[in-house]
CSV table of C-alpha atoms in Angstrom, one decimal:
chain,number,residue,atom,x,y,z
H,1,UNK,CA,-165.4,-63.0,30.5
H,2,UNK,CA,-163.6,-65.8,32.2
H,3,UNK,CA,-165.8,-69.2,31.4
H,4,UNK,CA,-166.7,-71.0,34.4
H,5,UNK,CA,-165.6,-74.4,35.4
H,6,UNK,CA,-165.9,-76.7,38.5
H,7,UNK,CA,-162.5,-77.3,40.6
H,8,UNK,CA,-163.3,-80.1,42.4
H,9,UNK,CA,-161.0,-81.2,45.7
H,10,UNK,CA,-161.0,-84.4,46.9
H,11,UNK,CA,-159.5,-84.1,50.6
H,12,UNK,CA,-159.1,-87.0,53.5
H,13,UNK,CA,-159.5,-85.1,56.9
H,14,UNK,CA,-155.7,-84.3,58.4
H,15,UNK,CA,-157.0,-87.1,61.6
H,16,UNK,CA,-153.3,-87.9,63.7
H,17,UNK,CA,-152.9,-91.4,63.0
H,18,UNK,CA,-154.9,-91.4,59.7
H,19,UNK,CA,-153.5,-88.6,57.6
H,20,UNK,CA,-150.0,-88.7,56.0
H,21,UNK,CA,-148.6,-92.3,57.6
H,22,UNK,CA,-145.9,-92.1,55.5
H,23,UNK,CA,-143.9,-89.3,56.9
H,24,UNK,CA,-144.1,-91.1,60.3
H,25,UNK,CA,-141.1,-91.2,61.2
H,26,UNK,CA,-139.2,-89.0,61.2
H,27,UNK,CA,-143.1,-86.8,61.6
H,28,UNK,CA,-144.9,-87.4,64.6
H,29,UNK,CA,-148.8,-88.6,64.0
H,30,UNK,CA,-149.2,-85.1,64.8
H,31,UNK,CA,-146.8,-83.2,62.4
H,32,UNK,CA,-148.2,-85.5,59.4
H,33,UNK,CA,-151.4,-84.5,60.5
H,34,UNK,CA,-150.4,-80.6,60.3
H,35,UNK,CA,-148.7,-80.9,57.3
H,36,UNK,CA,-151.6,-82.8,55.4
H,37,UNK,CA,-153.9,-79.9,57.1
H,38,UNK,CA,-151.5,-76.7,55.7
H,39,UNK,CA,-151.4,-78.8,52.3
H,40,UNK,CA,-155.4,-78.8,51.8
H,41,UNK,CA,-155.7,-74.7,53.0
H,42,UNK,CA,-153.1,-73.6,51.0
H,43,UNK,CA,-155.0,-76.0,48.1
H,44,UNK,CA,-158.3,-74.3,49.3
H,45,UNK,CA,-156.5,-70.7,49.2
H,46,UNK,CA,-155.6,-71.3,45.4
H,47,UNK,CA,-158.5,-72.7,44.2
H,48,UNK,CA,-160.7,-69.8,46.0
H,49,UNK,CA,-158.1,-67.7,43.9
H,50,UNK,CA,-158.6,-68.9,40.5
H,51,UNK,CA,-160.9,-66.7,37.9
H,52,UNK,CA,-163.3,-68.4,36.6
H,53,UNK,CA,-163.6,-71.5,39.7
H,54,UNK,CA,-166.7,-73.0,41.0
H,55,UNK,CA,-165.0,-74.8,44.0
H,56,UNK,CA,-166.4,-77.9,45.4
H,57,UNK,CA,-164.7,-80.5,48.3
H,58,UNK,CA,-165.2,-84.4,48.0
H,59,UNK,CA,-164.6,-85.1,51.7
H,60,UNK,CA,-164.1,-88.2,53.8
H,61,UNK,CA,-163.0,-88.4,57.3
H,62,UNK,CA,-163.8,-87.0,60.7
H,63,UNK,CA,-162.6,-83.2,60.1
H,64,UNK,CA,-163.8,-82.2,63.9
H,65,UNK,CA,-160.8,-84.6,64.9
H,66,UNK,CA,-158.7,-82.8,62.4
H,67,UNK,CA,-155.6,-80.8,62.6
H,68,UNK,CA,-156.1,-76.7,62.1
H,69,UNK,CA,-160.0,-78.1,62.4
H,70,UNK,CA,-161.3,-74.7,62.8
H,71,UNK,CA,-159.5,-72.8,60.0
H,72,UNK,CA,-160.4,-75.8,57.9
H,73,UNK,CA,-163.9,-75.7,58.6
H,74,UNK,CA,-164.0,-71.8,57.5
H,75,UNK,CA,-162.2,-72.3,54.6
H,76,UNK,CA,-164.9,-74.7,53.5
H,77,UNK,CA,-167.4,-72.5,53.3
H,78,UNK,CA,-166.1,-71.2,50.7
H,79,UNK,CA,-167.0,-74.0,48.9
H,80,UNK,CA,-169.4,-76.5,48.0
H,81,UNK,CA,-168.9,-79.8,50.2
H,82,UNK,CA,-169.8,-83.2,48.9
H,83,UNK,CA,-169.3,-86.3,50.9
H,84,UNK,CA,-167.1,-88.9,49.1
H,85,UNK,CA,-168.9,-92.3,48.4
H,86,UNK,CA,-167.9,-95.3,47.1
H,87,UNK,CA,-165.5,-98.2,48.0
H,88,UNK,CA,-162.4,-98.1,46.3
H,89,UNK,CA,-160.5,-94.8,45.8
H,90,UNK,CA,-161.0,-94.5,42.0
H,91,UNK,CA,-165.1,-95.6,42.3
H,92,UNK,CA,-165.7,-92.7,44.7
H,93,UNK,CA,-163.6,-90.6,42.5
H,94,UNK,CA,-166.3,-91.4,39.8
H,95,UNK,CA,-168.9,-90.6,42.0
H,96,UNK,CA,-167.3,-87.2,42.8
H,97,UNK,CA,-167.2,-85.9,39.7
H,98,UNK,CA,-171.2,-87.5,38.9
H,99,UNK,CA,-172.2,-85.2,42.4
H,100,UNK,CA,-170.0,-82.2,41.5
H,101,UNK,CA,-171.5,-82.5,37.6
H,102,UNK,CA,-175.3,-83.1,39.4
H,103,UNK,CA,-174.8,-80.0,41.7
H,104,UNK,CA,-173.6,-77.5,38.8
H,105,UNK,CA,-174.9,-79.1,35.7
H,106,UNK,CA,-173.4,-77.6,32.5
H,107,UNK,CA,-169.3,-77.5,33.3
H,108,UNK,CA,-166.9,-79.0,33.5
H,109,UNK,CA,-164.6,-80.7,36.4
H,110,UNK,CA,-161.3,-80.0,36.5
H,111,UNK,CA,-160.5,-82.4,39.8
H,112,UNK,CA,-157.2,-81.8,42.1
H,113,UNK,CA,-156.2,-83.5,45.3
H,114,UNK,CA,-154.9,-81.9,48.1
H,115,UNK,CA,-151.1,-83.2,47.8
H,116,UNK,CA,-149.8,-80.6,45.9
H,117,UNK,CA,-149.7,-77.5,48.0
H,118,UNK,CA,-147.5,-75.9,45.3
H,119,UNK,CA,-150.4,-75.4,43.0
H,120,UNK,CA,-151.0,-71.9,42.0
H,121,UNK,CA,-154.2,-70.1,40.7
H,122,UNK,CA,-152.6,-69.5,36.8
H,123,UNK,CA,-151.4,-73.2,36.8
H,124,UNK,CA,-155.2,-74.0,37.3
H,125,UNK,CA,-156.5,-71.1,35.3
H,126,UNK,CA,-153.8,-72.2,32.7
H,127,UNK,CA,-155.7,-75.8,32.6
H,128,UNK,CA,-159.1,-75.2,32.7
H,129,UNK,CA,-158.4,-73.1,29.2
H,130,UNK,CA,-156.8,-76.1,27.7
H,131,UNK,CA,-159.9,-78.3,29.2
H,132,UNK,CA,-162.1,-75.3,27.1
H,133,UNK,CA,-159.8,-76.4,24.1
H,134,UNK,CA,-159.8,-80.4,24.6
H,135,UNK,CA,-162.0,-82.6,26.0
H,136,UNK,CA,-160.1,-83.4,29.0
H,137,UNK,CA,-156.3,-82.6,30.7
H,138,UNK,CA,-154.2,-84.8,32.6
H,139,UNK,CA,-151.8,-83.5,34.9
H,140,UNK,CA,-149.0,-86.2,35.9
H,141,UNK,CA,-147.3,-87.0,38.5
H,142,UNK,CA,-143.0,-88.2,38.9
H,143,UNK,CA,-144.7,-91.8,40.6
H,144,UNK,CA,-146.5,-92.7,37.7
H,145,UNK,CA,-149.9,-91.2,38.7
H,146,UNK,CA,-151.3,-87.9,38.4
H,147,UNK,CA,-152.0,-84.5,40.3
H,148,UNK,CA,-155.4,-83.3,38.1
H,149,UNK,CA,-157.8,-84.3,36.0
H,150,UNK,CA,-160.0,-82.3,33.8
H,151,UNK,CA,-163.2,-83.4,31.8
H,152,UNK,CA,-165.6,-81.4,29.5
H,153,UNK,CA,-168.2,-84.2,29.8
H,154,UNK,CA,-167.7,-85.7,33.9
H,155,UNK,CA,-169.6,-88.4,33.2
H,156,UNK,CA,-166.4,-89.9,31.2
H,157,UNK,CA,-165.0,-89.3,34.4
H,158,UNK,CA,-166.7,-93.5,34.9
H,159,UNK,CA,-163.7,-94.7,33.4
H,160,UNK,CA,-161.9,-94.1,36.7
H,161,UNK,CA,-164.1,-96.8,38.7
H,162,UNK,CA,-162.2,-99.4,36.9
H,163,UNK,CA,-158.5,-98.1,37.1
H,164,UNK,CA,-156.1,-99.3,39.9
H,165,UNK,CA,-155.2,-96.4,41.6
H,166,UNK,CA,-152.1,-95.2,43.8
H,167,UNK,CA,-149.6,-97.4,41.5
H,168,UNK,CA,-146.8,-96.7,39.2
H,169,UNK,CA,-149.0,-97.3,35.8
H,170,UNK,CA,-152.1,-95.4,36.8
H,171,UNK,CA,-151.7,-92.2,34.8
H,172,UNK,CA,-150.9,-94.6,31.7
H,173,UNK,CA,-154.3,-96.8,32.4
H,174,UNK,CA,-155.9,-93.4,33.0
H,175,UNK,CA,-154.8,-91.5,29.4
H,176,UNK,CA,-155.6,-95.2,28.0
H,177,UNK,CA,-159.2,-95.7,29.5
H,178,UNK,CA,-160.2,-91.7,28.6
H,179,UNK,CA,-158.8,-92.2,25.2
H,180,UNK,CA,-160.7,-95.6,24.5
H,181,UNK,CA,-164.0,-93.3,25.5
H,182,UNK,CA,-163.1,-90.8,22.9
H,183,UNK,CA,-161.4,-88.3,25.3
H,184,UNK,CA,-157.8,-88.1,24.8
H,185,UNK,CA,-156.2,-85.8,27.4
H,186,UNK,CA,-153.7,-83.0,27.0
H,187,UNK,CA,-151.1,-83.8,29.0
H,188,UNK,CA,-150.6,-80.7,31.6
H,189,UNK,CA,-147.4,-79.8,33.8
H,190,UNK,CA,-145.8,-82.3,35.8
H,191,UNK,CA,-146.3,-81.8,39.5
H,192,UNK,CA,-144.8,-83.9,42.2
H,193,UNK,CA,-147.3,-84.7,44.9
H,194,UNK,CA,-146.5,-85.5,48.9
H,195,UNK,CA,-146.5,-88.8,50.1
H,196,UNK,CA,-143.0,-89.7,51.6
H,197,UNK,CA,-140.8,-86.8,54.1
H,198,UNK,CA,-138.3,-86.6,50.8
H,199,UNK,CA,-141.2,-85.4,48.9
H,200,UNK,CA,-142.6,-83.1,51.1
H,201,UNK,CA,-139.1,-81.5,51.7
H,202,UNK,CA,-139.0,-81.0,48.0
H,203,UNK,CA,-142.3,-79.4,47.8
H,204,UNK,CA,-142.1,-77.4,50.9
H,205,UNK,CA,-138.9,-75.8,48.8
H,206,UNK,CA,-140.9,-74.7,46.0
H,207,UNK,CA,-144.0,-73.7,47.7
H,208,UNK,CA,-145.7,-70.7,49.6
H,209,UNK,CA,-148.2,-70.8,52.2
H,210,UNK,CA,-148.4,-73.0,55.5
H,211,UNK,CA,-146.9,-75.8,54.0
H,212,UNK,CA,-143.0,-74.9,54.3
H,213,UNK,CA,-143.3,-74.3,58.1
H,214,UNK,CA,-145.5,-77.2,58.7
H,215,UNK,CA,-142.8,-79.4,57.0
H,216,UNK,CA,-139.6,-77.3,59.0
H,217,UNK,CA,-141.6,-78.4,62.3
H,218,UNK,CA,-140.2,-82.1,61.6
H,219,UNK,CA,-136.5,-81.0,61.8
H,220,UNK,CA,-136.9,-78.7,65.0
């Protein structure tokens, strides 16, 4: 039987003018917004795939005013949604993991964000068995962060309040702040995540789903 684990999201709603500023130019507001939106449901699609996956949603933004708002909001009932709260990015990533650990008490959080589209269901599966094996996984990133984050006990996950985030050292002051709690991560694949038009090109080459034609839409 396959051992059951959380696999917690934490998504921004795809708002034009909010979501995926980066890519603007050579995206419109509006293309950003429709890739970040194919990027979270083909995310949603692979974690609704994976054996063994409890799937739960940190959200935070106005996802009425979203791109693909409708096919968002039915993919999310697959799922359990929490509201993200919290000030800075790595606080309220604390506090998703406490509310994902208070909600389904017992397992463990294997966290993901929705800017790697290319994720697949046996990459996951293949992490939450090392998280059975280790008391947590880290999943890097080419830009110095990191893609996932998995923890047998969430409430290490506290660590993360006091981390800088979205800077070229954070997955080394991550692996350092776990280990100094007693939970030294095994390092998981590399996956680059989307945050400039070069990356998402690069994704969109390796990846299935929505997320290729949502990125071919800049270049029409």
């Amino acid at each position: 039987m396959t051992a059951r684990f959380c696999l917690l999201v934490v998504a921004k709603a795809p708002v034009p003018g909010f979501a995926k500023t980066r890519l603007c130019p050579p995206a419109s507001p509006d293309q950003a917004a429709e890739i970040a939106a194919a990027a979270l449901l083909d995310t949603l699609d692979a974690v609704a795939a994976t054996p063994g996956a409890v799937p739960v949603v940190a959200v935070t933004g106005d996802f009425a005013a979203a791109a693909r708002s409708a096919e968002i909001r039915r993919a999310l009932t697959r799922t359990t949604v929490l509201d993200q709260r919290g000030g800075p990015f790595g606080e309220r990533l604390a506090n998703a993991h406490a509310d994902t650990a208070a909600r389904h008490p017992g397992l463990p959080v294997l966290q993901i964000g929705m800017d790697t589209p290319q994720v697949r269901p046996e990459l996951l599966a293949a992490a939450a068995a090392d998280l059975a094996a280790h008391q947590a996984v880290l999943g890097r990133a080419p830009d110095g962060g990191w893609w996932a984050l998995g923890l047998r006990d969430p409430a290490a996950a506290r660590v993360l309040a006091d981390v800088p985030m979205s800077r070229s050292d954070t997955g080394n002051r991550t692996h350092a702040a776990l280990s100094r709690r007693g939970a030294v991560p095994r390092e998981l694949a590399e996956l680059s995540d989307v945050d400039t038009m070069a990356d998402a090109r690069a994704v969109a080459s390796v990846c299935r789903g929505r997320f290729p034609a949502a990125v071919a839409a800049v270049t029409r």
